[in-house]
Coordinates of C-alpha atoms and ligand atoms in Angstrom, one line a residue:
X184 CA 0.0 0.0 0.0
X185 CA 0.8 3.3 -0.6
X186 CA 0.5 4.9 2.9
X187 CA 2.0 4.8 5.9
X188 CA 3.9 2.0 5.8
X189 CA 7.4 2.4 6.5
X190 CA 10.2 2.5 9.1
X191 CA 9.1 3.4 12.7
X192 CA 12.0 5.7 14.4
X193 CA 12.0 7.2 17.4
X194 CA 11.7 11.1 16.8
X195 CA 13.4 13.3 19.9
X196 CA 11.4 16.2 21.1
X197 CA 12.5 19.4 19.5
X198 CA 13.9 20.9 22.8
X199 CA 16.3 17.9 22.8
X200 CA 17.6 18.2 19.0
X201 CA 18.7 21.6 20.5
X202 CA 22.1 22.8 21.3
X203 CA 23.0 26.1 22.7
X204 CA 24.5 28.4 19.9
X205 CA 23.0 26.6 17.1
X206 CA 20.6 29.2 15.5
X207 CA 18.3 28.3 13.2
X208 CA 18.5 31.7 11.4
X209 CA 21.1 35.0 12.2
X210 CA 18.9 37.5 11.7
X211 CA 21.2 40.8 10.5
X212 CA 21.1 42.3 14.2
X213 CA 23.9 45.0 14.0
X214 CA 21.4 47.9 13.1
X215 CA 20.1 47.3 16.6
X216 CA 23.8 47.4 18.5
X217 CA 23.5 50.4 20.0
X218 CA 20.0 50.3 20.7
X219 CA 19.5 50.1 24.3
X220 CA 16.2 48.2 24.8
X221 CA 14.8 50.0 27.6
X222 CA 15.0 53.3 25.5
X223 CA 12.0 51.4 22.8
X224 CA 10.6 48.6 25.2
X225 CA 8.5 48.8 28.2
X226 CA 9.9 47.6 31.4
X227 CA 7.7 44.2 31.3
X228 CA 8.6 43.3 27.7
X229 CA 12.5 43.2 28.2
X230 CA 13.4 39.5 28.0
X231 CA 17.0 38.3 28.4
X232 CA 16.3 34.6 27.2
X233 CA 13.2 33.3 25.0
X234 CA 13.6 29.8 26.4
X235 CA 13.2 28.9 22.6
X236 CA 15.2 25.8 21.1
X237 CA 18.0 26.4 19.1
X238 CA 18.3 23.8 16.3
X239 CA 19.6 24.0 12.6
X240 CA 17.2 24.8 9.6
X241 CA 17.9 21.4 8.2
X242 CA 17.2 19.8 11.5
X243 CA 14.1 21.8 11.6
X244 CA 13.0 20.3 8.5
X245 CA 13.6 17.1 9.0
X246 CA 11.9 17.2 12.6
X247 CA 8.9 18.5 11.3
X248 CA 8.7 16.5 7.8
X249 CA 9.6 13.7 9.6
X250 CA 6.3 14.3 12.2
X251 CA 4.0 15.0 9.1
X252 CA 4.9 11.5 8.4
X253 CA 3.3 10.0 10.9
X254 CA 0.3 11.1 10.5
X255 CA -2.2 10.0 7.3
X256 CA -3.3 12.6 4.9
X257 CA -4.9 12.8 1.9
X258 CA -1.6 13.6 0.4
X259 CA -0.9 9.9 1.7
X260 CA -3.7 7.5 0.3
X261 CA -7.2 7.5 0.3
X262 CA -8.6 8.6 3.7
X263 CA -12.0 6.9 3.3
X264 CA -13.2 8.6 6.4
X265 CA -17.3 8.2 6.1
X266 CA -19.5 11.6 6.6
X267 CA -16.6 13.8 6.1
X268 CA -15.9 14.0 2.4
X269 CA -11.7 13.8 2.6
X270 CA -11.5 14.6 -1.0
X271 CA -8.3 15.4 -2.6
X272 CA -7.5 19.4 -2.5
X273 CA -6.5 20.6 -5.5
X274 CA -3.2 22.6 -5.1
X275 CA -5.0 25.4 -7.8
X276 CA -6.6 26.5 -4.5
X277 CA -3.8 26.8 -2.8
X278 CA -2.7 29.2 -5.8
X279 CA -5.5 31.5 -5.7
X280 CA -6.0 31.6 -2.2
X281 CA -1.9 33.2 -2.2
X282 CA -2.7 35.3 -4.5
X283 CA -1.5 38.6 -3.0
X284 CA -4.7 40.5 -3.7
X285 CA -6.7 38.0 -1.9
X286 CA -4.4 37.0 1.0
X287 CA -3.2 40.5 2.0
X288 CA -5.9 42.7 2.5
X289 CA -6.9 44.1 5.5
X290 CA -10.4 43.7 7.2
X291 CA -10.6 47.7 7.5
X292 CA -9.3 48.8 4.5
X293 CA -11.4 50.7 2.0
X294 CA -14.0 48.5 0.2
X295 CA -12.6 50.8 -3.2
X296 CA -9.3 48.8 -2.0
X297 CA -10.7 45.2 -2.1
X298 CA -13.1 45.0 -4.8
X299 CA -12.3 42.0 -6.2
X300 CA -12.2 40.2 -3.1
X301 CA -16.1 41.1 -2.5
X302 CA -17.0 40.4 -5.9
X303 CA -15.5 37.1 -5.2
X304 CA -17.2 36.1 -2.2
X305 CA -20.4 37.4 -3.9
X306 CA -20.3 35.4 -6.7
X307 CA -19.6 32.3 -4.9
X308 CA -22.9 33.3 -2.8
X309 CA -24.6 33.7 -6.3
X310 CA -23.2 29.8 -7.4
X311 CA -23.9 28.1 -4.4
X312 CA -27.6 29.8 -4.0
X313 CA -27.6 28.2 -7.8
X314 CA -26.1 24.8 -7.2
X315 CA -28.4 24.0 -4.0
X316 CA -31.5 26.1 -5.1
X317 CA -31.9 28.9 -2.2
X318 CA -32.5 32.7 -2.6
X319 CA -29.9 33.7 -0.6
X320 CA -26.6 32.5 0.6
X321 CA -24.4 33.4 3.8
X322 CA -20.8 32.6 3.8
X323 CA -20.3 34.1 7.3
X324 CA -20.5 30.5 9.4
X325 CA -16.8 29.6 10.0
X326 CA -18.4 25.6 10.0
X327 CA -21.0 23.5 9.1
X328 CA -21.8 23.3 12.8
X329 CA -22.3 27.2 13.1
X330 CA -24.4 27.2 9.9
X331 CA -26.7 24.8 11.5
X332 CA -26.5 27.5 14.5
X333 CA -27.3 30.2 12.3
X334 CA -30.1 28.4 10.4
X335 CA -32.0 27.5 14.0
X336 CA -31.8 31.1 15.2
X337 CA -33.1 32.4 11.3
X338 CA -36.4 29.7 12.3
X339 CA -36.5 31.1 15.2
X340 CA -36.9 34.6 14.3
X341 CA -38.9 33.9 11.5
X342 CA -41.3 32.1 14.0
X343 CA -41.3 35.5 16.4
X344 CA -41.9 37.5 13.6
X345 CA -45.3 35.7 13.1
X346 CA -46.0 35.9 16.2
X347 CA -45.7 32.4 17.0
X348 CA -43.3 30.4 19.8
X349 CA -42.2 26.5 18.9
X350 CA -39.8 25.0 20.7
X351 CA -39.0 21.5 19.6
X352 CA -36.5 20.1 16.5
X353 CA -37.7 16.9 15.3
X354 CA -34.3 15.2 14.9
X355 CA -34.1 11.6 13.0
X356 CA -31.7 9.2 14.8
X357 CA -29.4 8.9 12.0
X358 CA -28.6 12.2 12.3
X359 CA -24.7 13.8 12.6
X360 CA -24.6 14.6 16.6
X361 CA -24.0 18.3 15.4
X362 CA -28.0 18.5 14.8
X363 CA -29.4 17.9 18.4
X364 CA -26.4 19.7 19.9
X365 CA -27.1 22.7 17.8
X366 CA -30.8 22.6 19.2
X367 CA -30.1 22.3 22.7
X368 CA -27.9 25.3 21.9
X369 CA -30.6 27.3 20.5
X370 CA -32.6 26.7 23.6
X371 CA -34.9 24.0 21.6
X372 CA -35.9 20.8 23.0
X373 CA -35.1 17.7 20.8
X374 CA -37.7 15.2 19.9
X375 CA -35.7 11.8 17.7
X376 CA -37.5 10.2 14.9
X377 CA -36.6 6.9 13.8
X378 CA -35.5 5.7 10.8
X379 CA -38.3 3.1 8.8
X380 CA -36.3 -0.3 7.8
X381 CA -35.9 1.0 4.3
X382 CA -33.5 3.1 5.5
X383 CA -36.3 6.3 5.1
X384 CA -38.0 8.6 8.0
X385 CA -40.6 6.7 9.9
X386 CA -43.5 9.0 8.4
X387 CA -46.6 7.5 11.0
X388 CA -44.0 8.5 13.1
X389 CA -43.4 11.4 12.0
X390 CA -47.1 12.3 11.6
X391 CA -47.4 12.0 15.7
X392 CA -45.1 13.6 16.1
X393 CA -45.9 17.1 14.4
X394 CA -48.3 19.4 15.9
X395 CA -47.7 23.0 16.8
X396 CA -44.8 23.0 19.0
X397 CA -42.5 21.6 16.2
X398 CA -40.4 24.9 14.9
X399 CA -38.6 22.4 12.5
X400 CA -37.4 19.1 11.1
X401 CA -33.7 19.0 10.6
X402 CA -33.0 16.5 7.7
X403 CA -29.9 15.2 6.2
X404 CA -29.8 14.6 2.7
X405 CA -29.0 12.0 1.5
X406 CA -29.1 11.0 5.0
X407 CA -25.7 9.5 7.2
X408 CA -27.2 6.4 6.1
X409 CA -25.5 7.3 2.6
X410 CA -28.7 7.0 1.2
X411 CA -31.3 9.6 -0.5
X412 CA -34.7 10.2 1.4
X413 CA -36.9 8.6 -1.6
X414 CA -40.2 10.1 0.6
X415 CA -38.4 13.8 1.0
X416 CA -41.6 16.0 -1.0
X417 CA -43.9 14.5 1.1
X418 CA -41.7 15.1 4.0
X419 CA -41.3 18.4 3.7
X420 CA -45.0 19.1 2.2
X421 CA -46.1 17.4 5.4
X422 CA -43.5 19.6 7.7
X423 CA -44.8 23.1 6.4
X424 CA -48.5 21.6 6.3
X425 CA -47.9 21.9 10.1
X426 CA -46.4 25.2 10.3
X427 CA -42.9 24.1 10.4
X428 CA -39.6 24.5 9.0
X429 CA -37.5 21.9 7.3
X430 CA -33.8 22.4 8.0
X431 CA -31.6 20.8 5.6
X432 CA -27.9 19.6 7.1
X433 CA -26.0 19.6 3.5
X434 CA -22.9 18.3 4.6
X435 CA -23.5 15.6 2.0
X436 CA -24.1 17.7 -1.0
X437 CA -21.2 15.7 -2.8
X438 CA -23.9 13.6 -4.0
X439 CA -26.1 16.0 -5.3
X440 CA -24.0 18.5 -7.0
X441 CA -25.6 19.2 -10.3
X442 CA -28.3 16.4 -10.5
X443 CA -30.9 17.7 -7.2
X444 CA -31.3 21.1 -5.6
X445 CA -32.3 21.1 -2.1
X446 CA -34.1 24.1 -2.0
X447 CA -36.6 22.5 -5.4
X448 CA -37.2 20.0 -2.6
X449 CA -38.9 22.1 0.4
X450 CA -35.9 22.6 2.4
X451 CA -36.3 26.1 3.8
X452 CA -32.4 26.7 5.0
X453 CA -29.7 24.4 4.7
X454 CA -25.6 24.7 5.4
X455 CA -22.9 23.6 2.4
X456 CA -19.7 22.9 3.6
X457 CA -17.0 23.9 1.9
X458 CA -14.5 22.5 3.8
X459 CA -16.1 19.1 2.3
X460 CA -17.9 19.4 -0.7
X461 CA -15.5 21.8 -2.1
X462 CA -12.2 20.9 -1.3
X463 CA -11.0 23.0 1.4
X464 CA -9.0 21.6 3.6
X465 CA -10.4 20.1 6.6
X466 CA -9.2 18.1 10.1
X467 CA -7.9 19.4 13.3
X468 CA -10.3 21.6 13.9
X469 CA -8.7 24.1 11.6
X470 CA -10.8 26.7 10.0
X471 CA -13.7 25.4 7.9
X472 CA -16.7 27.2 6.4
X473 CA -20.1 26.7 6.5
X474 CA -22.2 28.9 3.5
X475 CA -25.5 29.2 4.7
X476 CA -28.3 29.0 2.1
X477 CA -32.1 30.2 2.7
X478 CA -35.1 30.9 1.3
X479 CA -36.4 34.7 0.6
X480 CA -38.9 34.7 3.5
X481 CA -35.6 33.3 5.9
X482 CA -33.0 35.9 4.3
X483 CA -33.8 39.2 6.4
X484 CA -32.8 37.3 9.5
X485 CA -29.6 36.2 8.8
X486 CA -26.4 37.7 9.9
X487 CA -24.4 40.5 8.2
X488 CA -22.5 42.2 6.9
X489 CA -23.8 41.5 3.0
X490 CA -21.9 42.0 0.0
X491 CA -24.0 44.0 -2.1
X492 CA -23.2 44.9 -5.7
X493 CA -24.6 48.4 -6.4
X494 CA -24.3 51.1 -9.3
X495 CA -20.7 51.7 -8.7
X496 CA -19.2 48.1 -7.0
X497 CA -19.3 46.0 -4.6
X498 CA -20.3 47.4 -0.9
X499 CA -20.7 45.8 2.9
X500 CA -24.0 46.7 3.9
X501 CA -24.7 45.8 7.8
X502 CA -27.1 43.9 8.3
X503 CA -30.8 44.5 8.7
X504 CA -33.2 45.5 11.9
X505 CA -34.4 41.7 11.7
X506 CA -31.0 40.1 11.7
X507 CA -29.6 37.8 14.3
X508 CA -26.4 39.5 14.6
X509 CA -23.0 38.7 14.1
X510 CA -21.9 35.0 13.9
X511 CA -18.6 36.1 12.3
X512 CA -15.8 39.3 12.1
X513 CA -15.8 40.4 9.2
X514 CA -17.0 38.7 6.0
X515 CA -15.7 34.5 7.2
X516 CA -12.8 32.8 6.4
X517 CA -11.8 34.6 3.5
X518 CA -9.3 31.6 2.2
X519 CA -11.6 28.8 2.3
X520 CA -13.6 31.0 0.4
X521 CA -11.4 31.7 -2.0
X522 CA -10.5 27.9 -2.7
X523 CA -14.0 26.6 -2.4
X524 CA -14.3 29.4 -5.6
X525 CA -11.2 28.5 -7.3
X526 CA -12.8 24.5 -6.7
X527 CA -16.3 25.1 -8.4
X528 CA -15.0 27.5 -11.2
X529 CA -12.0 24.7 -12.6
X530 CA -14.8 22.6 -12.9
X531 CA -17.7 24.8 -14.0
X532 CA -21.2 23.4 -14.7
X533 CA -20.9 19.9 -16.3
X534 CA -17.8 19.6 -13.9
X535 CA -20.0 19.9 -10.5
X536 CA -22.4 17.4 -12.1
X537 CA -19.4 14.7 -12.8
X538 CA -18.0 15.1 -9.2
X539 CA -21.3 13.6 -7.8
X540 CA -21.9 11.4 -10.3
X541 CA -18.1 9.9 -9.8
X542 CA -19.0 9.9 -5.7
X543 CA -22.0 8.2 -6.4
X544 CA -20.3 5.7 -8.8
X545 CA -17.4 5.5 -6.2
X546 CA -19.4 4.4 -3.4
X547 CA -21.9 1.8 -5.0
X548 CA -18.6 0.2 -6.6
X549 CA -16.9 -0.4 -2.8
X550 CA -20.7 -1.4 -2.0
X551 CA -20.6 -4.4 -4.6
X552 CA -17.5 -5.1 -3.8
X553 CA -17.6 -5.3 -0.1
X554 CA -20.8 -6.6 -0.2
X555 CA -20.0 -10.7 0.2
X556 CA -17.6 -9.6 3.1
X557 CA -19.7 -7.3 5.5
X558 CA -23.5 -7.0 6.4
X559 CA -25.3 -3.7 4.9
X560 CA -28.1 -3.6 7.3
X561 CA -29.3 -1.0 4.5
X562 CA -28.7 -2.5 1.3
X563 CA -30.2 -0.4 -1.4
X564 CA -28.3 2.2 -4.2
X565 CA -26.6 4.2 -2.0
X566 CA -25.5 8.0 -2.8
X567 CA -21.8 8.8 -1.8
X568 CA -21.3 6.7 1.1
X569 CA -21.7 3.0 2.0
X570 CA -22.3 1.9 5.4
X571 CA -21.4 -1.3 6.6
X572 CA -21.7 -3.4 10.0
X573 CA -19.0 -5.1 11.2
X574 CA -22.0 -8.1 12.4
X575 CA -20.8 -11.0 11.2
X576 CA -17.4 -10.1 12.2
X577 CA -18.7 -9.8 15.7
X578 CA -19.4 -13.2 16.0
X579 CA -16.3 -13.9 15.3
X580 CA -14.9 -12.3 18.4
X581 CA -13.8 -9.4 16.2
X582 CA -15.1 -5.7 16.9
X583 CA -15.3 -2.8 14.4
X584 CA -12.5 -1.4 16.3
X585 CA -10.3 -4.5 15.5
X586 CA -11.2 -4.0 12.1
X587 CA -10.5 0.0 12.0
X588 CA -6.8 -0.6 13.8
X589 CA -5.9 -3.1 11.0
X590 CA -6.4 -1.4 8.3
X591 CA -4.2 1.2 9.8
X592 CA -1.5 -1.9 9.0
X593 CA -2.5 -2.3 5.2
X594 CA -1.9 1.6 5.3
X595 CA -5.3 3.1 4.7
X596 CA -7.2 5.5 6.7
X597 CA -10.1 3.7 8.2
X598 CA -13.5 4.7 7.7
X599 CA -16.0 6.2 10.3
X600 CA -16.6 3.9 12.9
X601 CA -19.9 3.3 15.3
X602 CA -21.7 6.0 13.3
X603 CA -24.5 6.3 12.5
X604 CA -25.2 4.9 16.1
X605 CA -28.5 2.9 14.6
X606 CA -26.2 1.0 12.8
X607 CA -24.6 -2.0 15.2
X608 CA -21.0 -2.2 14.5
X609 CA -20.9 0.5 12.0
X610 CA -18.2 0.7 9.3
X611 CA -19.2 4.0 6.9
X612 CA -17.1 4.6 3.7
X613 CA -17.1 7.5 1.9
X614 CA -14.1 7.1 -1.3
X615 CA -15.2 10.0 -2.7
X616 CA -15.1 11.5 -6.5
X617 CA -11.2 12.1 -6.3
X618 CA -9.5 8.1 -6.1
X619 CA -8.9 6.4 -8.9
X620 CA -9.7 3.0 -9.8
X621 CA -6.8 1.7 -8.2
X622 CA -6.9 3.3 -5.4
X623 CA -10.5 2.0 -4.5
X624 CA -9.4 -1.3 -5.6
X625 CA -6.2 -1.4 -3.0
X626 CA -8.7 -0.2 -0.7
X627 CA -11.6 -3.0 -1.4
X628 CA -8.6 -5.6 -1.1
X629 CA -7.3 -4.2 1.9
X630 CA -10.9 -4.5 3.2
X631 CA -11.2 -8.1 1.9
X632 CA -7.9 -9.1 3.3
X633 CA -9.1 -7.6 6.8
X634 CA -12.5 -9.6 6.7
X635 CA -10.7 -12.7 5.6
X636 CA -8.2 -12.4 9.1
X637 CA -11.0 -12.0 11.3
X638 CA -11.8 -16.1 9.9
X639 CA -8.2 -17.2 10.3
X640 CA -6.4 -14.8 12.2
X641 CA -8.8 -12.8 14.6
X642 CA -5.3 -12.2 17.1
X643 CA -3.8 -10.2 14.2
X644 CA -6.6 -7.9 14.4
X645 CA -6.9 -7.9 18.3
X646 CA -2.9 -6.7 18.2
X647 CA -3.5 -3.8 15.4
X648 CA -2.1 -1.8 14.7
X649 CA 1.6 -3.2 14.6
X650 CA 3.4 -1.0 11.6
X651 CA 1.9 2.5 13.4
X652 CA 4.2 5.0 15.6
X653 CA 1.5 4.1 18.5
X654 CA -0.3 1.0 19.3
X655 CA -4.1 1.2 20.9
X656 CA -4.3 4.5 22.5
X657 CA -7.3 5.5 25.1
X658 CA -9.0 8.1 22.7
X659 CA -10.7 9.9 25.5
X660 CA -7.8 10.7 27.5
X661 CA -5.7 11.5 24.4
X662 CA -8.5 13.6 23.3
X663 CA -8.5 15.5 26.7
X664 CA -5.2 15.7 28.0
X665 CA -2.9 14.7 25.3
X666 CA 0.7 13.8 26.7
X667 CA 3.0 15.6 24.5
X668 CA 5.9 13.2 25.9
X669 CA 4.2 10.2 24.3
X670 CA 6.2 9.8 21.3
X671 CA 9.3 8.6 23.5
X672 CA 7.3 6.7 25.8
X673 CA 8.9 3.5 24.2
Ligands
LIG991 C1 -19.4 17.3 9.1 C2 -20.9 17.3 9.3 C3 -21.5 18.2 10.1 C4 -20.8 19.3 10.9 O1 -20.0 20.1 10.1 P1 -18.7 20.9 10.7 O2 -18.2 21.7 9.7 O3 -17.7 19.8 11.1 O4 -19.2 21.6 11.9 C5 -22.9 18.2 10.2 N1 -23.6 17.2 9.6 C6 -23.0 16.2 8.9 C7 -23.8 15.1 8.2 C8 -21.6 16.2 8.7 O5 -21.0 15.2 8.0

């Protein structure tokens, strides 16, 4: 396999690569010889010593090439990671986004000064309200997360401004824990809604539950099931019949580009993230955005400022009297924005169309592939993702974890894992438009291979991974207090 797969050395902390006297740059500091820092610095700001390591440029590099390393990427091999879209990022992005008129600029300039930059950002508003089929777009929400958070609040005010106070989210239980987190945030109560066996919302269900406390149905489409809501008009027809909203979490619009808009479909407000969909790049928590599209009657709520193109430009106009607020300084995170562009515009049109139709392709290929070595509880066309269950497996004495810390070995990324939680044992693969043919084929063997050792050597999975810098770590704890000292703890 491509990946990760290669000699595991011990890597020294870069305080102990360091030797006194060994700069990594000598900075031209004779300008400053007879400066005498207290005549320039206050008292408080005077430091003799930095504390700072002192190690070589080379040994920099190495240090820190050498950590990338150890870590997967998309740069690696495929990074099937199920729900999260880890397509490739095409380095045209990283072009644009450096280009100096659009990387420089400071938020308080003069808008005369950065009138490209806003006609950027509101064009891409204009081509995403086209591709997903909404009046207006925001591109304020730094994350698909916010958007959702933004979107609620829009419901919400729309609601006052009628007059009317709902306070419960109807929330299916396939749904990305983002969704009920963002209602509880918004002050909302959430009420679940299973998922029928087809894979579709329970709609008796759903029928009880409506009535006129319900302020909206947030809906993922296609749903973390990896498969399209075949019921969505009468879902959404049966959602306004009631006086609600129908939120739409479009963190899966890689399946949809160019073939279905959302908004044709009912949704009233729905987030896009480009951080997914469109190829900016994602993990770590590093900065993501979350375009917010609505429908007219939901656009005076949302947050400013808006680019607005008038007789002589483009202009920030603050936002309305009926807007939420601020979610955002300024107008979001300018570079994603700027490579989500670059993204959509190298493809154009018929380009947008092909990526979902390759995603699509992608996914039902691993599906038939996969299919004679893993249960699909759900086992229909599926849309960009697959989801598997790691059942059969199970009774083997082999878990999905086992399974996940193998294919570390065969040096792919393993998918999502446990989610979504109505799936037992869940396994969820998204390839994506961007691998090859190979690539998905290394992948399906890798995933073959891995099912096949669960028969005949289940220890082999129990001991995974062995080729990785770590072993099995405790994910909480490493999540919450990560030990910085690790890498030398053997
Ligand atoms: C990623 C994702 C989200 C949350 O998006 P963030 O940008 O990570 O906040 C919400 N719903 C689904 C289905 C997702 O995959």
């Amino acid at each position: 396999m491509p990946g990760r797969r290669s000699i595991v050395a011990s890597e020294p902390l870069i305080f102990e690569l360091a030797s006194p006297g060994r700069p990594g740059v000598r900075p031209p500091l004779a300008q400053f010889d007879d400066v005498e820092p207290a005549s320039v610095l206050p008292e408080g700001q005077i430091r003799e010593s930095l504390d700072l390591p002192e190690v070589s440029e080379i040994d920099v590099m190495r240090h820190f090439v050498r950590l990338s390393q150890r870590n997967h990427s998309i740069d690696t091999a495929i990074y099937p990671l199920g729900s999260c879209t880890m397509k490739y990022n095409p380095k045209i992005n990283e072009v644009t986004a450096r280009l100096p008129g659009l990387l420089e600029p400071h938020p308080y300039q003069p808008e005369t000064s950065v009138q490209g930059l806003l006609a950027l950002i509101h064009d891409l508003e204009a081509v995403l309200g086209e591709i997903a089929g909404f009046a207006t777009v925001t591109t304020q929400p730094a994350a698909g997360s916010q958007g959702e958070m933004v979107g609620l609040l829009c419901i919400q005010a729309w609601l006052r401004s009628r007059g009317e106070r709902r306070t419960t989210v109807l929330v299916p239980d396939s749904a990305h824990g983002t969704n009920p987190a963002t209602a509880t945030m918004t002050g909302m109560r959430v009420e679940p809604l299973g998922t029928a066996a087809d894979g579709n919302i329970d709609l008796a269900e759903l029928d009880a539950k409506l009535n006129d406390d319900v302020a909206a149905l947030m809906l993922t489409l296609p749903t973390t099931l990896g498969l399209f809501e075949q019921r969505i008009l009468e879902v959404t027809r049966r959602v306004h019949a009631a006086g609600g909203q129908v939120y739409g979490d479009g963190a899966n619009m890689n399946a949809m580009l160019g073939r279905v808009r959302p908004g044709d479909l009912g949704i009233d407000v729905m987030h896009l993230n480009l951080h997914k969909t469109f190829t900016t790049p994602h993990g770590g928590g590093g900065p993501g955005a979350g375009a917010l599209g609505v429908q007219a009657h939901l656009a005076p709520f949302l947050p400013g400022p808006n680019i607005v193109k008038n007789g002589s430009g483009y202009a920030l106009e603050p936002a309305g009297p009926d807007s939420i607020g601020r979610v955002h300084s300024h107008v979001g995170n300018v570079g994603n924005l700027v490579r989500g562009y670059t993204y959509i515009r190298s493809l154009g049109r018929d380009g947008m169309r092909e990526v979902a139709d390759d995603a699509v392709l992608h996914a039902n290929y691993l599906r038939a592939r996969l299919a004679p070595h893993y249960d699909i509880p759900y086992d229909r066309i599926c849309m960009h993702e697959v989801v598997l269950a790691g059942t059969r497996q199970r009774s083997l004495g082999v878990r999905t974890t086992d399974i996940a810390k193998r294919l570390i070995d065969y040096g792919v990324h393993p998918p999502t894992v446990y989610f979504p939680l109505i799936v037992d044992e869940a396994l969820m693969i998204e390839p994506t438009e961007t691998e090859s043919i190979e690539s998905l084929d290394q992948f399906a063997e890798a995933m073959i291979s891995v099912a096949h050792e669960a028969k005949t050597a289940p220890d082999l999975l129990h001991a995974a991974p062995s080729a990785a810098p770590v072993r099995r770590l405790d994910e909480v704890t490493a999540n919450r207090s990560p030990d910085v000292n690790w890498i030398n703890a053997d």
